[in-house]
Every structure is written in C-alpha cells, then in structure tokens.
PDB file of C-alpha atoms and ligand atoms in Angstrom:
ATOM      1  CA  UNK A  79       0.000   0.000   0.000  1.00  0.00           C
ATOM      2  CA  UNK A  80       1.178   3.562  -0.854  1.00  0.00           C
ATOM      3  CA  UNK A  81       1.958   4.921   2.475  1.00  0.00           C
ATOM      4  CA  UNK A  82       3.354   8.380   1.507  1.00  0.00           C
ATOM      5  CA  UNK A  83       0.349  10.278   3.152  1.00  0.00           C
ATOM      6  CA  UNK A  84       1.645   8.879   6.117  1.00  0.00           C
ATOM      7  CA  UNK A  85       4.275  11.986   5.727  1.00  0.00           C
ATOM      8  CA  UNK A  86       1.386  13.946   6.365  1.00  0.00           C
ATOM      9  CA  UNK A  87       0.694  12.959   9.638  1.00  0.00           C
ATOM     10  CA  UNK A  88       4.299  13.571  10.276  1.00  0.00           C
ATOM     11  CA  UNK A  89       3.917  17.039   8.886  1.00  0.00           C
ATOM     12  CA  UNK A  90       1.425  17.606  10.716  1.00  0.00           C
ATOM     13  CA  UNK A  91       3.102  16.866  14.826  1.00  0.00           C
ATOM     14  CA  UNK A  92       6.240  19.050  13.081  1.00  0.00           C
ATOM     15  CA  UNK A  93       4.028  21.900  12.801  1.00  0.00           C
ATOM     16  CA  UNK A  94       2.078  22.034  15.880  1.00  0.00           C
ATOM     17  CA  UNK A  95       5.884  21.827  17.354  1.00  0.00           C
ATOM     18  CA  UNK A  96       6.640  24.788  15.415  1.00  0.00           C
ATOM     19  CA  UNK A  97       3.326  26.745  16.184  1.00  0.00           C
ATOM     20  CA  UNK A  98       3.910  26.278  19.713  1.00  0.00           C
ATOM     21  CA  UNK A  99       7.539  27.375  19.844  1.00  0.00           C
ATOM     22  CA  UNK A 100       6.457  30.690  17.832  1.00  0.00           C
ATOM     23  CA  UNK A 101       3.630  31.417  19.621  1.00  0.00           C
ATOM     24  CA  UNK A 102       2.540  29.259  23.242  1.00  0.00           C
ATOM     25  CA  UNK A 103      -0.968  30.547  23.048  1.00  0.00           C
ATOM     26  CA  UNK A 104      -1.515  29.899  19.721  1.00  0.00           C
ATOM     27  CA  UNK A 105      -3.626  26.703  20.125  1.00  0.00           C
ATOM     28  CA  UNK A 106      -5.523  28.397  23.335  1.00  0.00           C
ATOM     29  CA  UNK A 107      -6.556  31.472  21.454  1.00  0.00           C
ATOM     30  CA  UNK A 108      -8.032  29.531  18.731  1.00  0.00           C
ATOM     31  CA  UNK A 109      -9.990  27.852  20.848  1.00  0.00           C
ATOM     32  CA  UNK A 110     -11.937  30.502  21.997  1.00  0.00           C
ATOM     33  CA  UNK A 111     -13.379  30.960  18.323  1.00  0.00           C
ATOM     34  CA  UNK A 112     -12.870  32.410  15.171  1.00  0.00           C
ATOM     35  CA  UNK A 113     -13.725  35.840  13.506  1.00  0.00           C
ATOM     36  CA  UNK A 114     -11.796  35.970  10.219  1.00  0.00           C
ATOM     37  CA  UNK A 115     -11.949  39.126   8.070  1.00  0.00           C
ATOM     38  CA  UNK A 116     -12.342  37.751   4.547  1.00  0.00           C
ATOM     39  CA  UNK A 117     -13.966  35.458   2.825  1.00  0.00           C
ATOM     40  CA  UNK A 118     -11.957  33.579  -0.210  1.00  0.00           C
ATOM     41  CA  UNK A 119     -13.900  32.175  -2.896  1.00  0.00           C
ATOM     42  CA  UNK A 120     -11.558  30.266  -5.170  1.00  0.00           C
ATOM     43  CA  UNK A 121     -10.501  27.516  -6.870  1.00  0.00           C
ATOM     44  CA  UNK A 122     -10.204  23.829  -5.740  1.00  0.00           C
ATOM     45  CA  UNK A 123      -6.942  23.654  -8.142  1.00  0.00           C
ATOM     46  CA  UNK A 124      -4.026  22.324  -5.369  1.00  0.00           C
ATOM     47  CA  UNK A 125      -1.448  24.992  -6.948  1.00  0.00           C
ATOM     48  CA  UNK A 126      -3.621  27.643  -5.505  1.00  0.00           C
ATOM     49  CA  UNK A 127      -3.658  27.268  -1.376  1.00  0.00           C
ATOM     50  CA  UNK A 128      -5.334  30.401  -0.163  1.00  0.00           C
ATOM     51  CA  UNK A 129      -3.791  30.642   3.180  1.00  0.00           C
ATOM     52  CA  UNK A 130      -0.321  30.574   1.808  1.00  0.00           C
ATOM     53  CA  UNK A 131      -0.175  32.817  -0.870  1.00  0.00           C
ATOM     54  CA  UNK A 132      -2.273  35.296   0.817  1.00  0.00           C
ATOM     55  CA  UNK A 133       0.267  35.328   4.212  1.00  0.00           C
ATOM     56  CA  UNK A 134      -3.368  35.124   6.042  1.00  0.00           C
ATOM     57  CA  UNK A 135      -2.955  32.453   9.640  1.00  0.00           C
ATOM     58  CA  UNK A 136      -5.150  29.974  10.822  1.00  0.00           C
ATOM     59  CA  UNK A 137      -8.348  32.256  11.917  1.00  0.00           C
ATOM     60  CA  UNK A 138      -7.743  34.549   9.564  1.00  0.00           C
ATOM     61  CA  UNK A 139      -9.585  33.734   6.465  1.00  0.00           C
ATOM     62  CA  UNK A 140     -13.049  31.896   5.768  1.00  0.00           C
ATOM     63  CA  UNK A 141     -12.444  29.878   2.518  1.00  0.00           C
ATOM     64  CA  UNK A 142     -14.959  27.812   0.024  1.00  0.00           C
ATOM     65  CA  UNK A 143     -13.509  26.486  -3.141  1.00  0.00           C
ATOM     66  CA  UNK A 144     -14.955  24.489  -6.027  1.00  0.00           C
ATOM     67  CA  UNK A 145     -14.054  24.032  -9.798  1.00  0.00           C
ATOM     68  CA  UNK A 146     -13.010  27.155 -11.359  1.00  0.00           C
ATOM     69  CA  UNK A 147     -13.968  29.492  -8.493  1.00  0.00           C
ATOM     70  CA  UNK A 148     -17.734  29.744  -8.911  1.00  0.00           C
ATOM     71  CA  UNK A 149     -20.822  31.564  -7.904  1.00  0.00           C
ATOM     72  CA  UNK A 150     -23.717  29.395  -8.565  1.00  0.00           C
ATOM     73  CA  UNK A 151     -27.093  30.327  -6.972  1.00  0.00           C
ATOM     74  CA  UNK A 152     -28.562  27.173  -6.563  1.00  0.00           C
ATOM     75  CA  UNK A 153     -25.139  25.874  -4.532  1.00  0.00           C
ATOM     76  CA  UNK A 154     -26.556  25.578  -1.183  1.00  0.00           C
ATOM     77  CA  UNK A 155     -22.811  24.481  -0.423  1.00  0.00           C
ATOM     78  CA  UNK A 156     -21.318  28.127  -1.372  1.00  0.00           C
ATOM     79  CA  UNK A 157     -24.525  29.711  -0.051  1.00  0.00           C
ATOM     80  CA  UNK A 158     -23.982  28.393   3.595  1.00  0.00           C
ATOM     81  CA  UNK A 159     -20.752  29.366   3.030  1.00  0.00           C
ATOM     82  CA  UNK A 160     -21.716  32.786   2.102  1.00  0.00           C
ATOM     83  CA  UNK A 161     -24.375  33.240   4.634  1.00  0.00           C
ATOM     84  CA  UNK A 162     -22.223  31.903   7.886  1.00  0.00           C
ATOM     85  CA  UNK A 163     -19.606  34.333   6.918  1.00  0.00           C
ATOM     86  CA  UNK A 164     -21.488  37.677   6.260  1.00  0.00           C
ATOM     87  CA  UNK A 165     -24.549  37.121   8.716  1.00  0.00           C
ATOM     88  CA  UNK A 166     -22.676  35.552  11.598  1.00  0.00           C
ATOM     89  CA  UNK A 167     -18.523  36.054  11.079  1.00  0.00           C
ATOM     90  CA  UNK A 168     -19.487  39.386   9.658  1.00  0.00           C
ATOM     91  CA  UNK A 169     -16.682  38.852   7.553  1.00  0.00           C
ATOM     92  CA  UNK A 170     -15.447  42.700   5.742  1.00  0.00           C
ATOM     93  CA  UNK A 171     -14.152  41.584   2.480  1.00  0.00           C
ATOM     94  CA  UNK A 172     -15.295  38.450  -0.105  1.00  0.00           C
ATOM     95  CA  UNK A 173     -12.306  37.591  -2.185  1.00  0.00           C
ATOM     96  CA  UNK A 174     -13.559  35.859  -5.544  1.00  0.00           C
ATOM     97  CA  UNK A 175      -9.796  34.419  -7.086  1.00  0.00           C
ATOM     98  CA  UNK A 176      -9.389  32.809  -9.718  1.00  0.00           C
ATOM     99  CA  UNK A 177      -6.317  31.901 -11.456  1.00  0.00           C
ATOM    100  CA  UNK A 178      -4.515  31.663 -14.774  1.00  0.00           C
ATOM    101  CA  UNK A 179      -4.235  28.287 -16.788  1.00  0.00           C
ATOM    102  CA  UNK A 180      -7.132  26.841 -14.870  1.00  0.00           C
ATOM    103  CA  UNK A 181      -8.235  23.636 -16.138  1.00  0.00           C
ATOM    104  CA  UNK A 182     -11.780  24.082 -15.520  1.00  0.00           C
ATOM    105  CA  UNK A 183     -11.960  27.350 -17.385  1.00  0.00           C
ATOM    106  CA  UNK A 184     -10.208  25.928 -20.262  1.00  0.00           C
ATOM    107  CA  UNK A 185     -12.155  23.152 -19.970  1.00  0.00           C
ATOM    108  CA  UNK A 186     -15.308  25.359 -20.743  1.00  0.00           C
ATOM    109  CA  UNK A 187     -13.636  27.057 -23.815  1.00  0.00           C
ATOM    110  CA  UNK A 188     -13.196  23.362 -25.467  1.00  0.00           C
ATOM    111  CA  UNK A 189     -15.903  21.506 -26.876  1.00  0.00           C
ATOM    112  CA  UNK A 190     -14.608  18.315 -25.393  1.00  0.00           C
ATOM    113  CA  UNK A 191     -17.077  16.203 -23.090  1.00  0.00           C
ATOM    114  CA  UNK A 192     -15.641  15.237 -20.075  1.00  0.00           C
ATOM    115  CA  UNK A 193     -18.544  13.575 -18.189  1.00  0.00           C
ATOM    116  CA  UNK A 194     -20.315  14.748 -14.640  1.00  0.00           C
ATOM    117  CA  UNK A 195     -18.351  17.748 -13.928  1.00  0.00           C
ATOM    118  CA  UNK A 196     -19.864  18.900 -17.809  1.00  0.00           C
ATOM    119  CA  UNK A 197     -23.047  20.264 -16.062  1.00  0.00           C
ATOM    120  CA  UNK A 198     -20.843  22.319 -13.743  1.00  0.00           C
ATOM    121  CA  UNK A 199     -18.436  23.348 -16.744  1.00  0.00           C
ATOM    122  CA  UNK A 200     -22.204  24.602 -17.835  1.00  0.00           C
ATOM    123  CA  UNK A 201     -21.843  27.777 -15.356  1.00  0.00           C
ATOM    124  CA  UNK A 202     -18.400  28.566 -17.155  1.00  0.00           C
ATOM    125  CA  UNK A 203     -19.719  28.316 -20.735  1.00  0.00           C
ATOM    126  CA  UNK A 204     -22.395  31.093 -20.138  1.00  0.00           C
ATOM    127  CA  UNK A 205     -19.492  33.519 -19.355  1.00  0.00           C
ATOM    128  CA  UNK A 206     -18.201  32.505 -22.196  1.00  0.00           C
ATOM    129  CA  UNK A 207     -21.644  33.171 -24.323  1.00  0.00           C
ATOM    130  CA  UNK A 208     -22.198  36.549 -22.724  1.00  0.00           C
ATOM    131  CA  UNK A 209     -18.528  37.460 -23.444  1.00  0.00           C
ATOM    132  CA  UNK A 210     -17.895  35.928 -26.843  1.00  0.00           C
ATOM    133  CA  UNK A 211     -17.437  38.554 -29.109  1.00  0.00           C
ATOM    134  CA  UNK A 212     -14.817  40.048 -26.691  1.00  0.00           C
ATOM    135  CA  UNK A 213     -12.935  36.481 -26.489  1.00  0.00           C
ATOM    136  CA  UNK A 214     -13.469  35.456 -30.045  1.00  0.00           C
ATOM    137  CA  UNK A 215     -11.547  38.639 -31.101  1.00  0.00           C
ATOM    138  CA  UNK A 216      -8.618  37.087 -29.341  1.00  0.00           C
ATOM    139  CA  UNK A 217      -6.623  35.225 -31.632  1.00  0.00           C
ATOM    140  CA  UNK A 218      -4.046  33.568 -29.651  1.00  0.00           C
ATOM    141  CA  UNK A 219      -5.187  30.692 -27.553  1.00  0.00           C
ATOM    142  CA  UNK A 220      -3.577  31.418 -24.411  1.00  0.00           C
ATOM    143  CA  UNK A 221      -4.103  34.992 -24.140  1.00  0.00           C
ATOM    144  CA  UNK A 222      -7.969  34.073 -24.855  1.00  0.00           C
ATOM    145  CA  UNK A 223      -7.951  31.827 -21.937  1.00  0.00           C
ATOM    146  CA  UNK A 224      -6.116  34.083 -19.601  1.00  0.00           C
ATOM    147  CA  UNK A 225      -9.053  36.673 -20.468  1.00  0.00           C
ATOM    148  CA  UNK A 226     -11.836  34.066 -19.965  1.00  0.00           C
ATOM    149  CA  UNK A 227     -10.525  33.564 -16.418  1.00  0.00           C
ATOM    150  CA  UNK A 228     -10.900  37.355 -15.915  1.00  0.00           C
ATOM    151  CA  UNK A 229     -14.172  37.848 -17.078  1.00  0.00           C
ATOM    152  CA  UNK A 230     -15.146  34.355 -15.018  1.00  0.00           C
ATOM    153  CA  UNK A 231     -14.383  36.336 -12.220  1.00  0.00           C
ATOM    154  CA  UNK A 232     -15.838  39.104 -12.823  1.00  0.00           C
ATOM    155  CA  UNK A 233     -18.660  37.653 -13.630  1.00  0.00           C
ATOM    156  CA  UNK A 234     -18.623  35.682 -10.344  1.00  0.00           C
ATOM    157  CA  UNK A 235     -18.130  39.045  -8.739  1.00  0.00           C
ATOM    158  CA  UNK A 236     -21.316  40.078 -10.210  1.00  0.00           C
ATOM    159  CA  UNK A 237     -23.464  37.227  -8.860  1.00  0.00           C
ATOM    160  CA  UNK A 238     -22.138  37.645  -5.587  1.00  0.00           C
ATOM    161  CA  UNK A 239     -23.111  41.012  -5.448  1.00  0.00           C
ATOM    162  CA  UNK A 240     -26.946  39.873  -6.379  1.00  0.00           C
ATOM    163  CA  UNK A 241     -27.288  37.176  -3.646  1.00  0.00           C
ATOM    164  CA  UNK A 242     -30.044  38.495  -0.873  1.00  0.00           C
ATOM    165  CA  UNK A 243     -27.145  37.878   1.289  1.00  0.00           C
ATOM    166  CA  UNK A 244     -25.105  40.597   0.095  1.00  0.00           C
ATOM    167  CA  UNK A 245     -27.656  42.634  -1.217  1.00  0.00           C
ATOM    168  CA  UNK A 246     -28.985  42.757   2.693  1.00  0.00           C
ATOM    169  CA  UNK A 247     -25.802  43.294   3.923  1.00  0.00           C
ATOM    170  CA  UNK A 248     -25.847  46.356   2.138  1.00  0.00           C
ATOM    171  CA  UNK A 249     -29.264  47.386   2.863  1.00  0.00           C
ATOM    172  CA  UNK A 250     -28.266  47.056   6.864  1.00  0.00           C
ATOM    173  CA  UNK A 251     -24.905  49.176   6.219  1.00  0.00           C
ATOM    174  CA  UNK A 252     -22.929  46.559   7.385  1.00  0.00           C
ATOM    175  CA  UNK A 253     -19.292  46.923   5.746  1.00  0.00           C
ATOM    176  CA  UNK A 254     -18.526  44.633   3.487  1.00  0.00           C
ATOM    177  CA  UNK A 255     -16.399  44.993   0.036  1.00  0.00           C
ATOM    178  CA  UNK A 256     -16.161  42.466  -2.680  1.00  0.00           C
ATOM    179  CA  UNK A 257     -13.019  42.088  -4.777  1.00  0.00           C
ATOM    180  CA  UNK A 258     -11.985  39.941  -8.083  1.00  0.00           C
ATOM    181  CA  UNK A 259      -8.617  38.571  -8.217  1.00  0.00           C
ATOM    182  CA  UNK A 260      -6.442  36.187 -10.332  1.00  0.00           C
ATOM    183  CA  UNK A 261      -3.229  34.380  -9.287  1.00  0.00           C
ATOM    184  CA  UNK A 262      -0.936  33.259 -12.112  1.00  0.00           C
ATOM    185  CA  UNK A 263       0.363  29.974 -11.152  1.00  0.00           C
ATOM    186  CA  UNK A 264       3.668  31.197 -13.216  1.00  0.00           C
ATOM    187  CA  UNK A 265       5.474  33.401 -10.746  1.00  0.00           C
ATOM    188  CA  UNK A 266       2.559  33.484  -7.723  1.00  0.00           C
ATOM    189  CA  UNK A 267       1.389  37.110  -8.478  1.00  0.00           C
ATOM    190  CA  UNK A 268      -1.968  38.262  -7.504  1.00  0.00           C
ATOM    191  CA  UNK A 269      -3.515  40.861 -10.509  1.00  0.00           C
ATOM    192  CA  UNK A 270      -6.575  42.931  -8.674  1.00  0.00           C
ATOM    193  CA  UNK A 271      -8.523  43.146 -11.194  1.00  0.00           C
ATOM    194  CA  UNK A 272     -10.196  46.197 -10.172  1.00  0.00           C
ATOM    195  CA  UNK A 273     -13.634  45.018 -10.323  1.00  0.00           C
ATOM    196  CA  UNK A 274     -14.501  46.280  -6.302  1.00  0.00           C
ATOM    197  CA  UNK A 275     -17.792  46.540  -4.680  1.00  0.00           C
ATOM    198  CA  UNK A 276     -18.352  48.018  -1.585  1.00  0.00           C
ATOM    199  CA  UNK A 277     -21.837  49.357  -0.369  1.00  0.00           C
ATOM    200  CA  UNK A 278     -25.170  50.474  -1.810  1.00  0.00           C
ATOM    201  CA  UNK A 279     -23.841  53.971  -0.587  1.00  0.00           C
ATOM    202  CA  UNK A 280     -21.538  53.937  -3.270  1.00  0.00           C
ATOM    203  CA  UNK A 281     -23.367  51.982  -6.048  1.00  0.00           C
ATOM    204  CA  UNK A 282     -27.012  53.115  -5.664  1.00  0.00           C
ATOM    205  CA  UNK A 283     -27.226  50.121  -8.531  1.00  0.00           C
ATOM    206  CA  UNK A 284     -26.647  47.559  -6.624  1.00  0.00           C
ATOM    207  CA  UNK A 285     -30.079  47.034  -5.042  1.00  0.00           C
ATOM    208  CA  UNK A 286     -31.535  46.156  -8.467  1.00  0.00           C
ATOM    209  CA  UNK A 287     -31.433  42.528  -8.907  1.00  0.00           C
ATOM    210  CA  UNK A 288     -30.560  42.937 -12.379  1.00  0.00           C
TER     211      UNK A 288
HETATM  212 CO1  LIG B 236      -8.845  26.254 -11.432  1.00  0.00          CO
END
C-alpha cells in the first residue's frame, strides 16, 4: 500500500511543534473561536492554497472552493458558506480568485465532453456566451484563456453582489467589500482586477437585482 500520506501525519506533529515554539498561546486562542476578516472564494486547483499565498494564519480567512472558483445560486454548499460568513462572522471583504491556466476554465472554452463535472463546466460556458465577441476577437489561444478567467471572475463578482445575502448586507450598512482577483500559477502574483464593490452607498445600482 502507498503509504506516503503517512508523511502527512508527520507534517502535521512538526508543525504544531513549530506553532507552539512561535507562539505558546496559539492553540488556546483559537480555541476561543474564530472571527476571520475575509472570505476567499476560489478555486479547488491544489497549486492555488489560499492561506499561503495570501500570508493570512489559521483564523484569519473563511475559505470555500470548487471548480473554477464559482458563484452558482442554486449551490446551497457556497450559499452556507456565504451566509455563515457575512450574517454571523461578519466577515469585511469576499475575495472571488481565480487563477490563470485553470483547467476548468479551459475546460469550458473546449468543446470536449468530459462527463459529470460537464453540467458544472455549464456555469463557465455562459461567461463565455455573454462574453464571446470580446474572447473570439482574441486570436491567440492562451491569451484568450487568460481573459476568460478574468471575465469568469468578474462575472462571479457580479453574482455575488446579487445574492439576498449581500444585497442585505448592504441594505443594513454593514461593511462589506467584494473584490476579483487572479493568481498566475507562473510566478505566484496576484492581478486585482479592479472590479470592487463596496456598499449600496456607493453603487445606488446595486439594489436592483438585475
Ligand atoms: Co482552477
């Protein structure tokens, strides 16, 4: 039997050493609960580990992933998610991140049928409708995908912004931005891609469920 996720466990009693020898009370205080500041929405894709790219601790940061980073309004997985950490963590910010070269992306720009995960790839492709005369215009391959996992996220941006969650977040003036990001799995760099929402203060828009 393959045994090499044994070295996890063993990874595991090295760094509670290390915790403890950094920081005595750092078991004790997290014991006494949690109240991160951000939620991340990203991708399940194991070259993209929120925690460590983002410098955030244990405590720190609420996460949810899935394939390709997505918003989907019928997910009651992402919408528990959502709802614990805006109506009870009272999280400030909801990172969506996505990241370049990400297979389900790419996946949705291809024709290819690749079985169950084909009616979640479903999601991707109408980003890819509503966007197409933008991406078709792109000639090279690459740089057509690197878009497509822009707009994904700004499209996932969008959706968050039209949950009743939000949208009552809002209403109640409780603070709470929401930001798009991509990480590029080529040299670790996070691109803001500028795409913030913050209150209906700001964006009388936002209370339209448009
Ligand atoms: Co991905």
């Amino acid at each position: 039997m393959e045994k090499s996720y044994l070295q996890l466990l063993e990874n595991n009693k090295a760094w509670v050493v290390q915790q403890k020898y950094n920081d005595p009370d750092f078991f004790k205080r997290l014991t006494l609960g949690q109240s991160p500041q951000y939620l991340w929405i990203g991708c399940s894709d194991s070259r993209v580990p929120a925690s460590q790219i983002t410098g955030t601790r244990p405590g720190e940061m609420f996460d949810h992933r899935n394939i390709a980073n997505m918003v989907v309004h019928s997910d009651m997985s992402m919408l528990s998610v959502l709802s614990y950490a805006v109506e009870i963590l009272k999280v400030k910010h909801i990172i969506v991140c996505g990241h370049y070269g990400c297979g389900g992306v790419l996946a949705a720009m291809s024709n290819k049928q690749y079985g169950l995960i084909d009616n979640w790839l479903r999601h991707i492709k109408d980003v890819y409708r509503y966007h197409h005369a933008e991406l078709d215009a792109i000639a090279d391959e690459e740089e057509r995908g690197r878009r497509f996992v822009e707009l994904n996220v700004i499209e996932q941006v969008h959706d968050l912004r039209k949950t009743s969650i939000v949208q009552n977040a809002w209403k109640n003036e409780q603070p709470l931005h929401i930001h798009g990001w991509v990480y590029d799995v080529k040299d670790g760099i996070i691109k803001d891609l500028g795409t913030t929402f913050t209150c209906a203060k700001d964006l009388h828009t936002v209370y339209q469920f448009d």
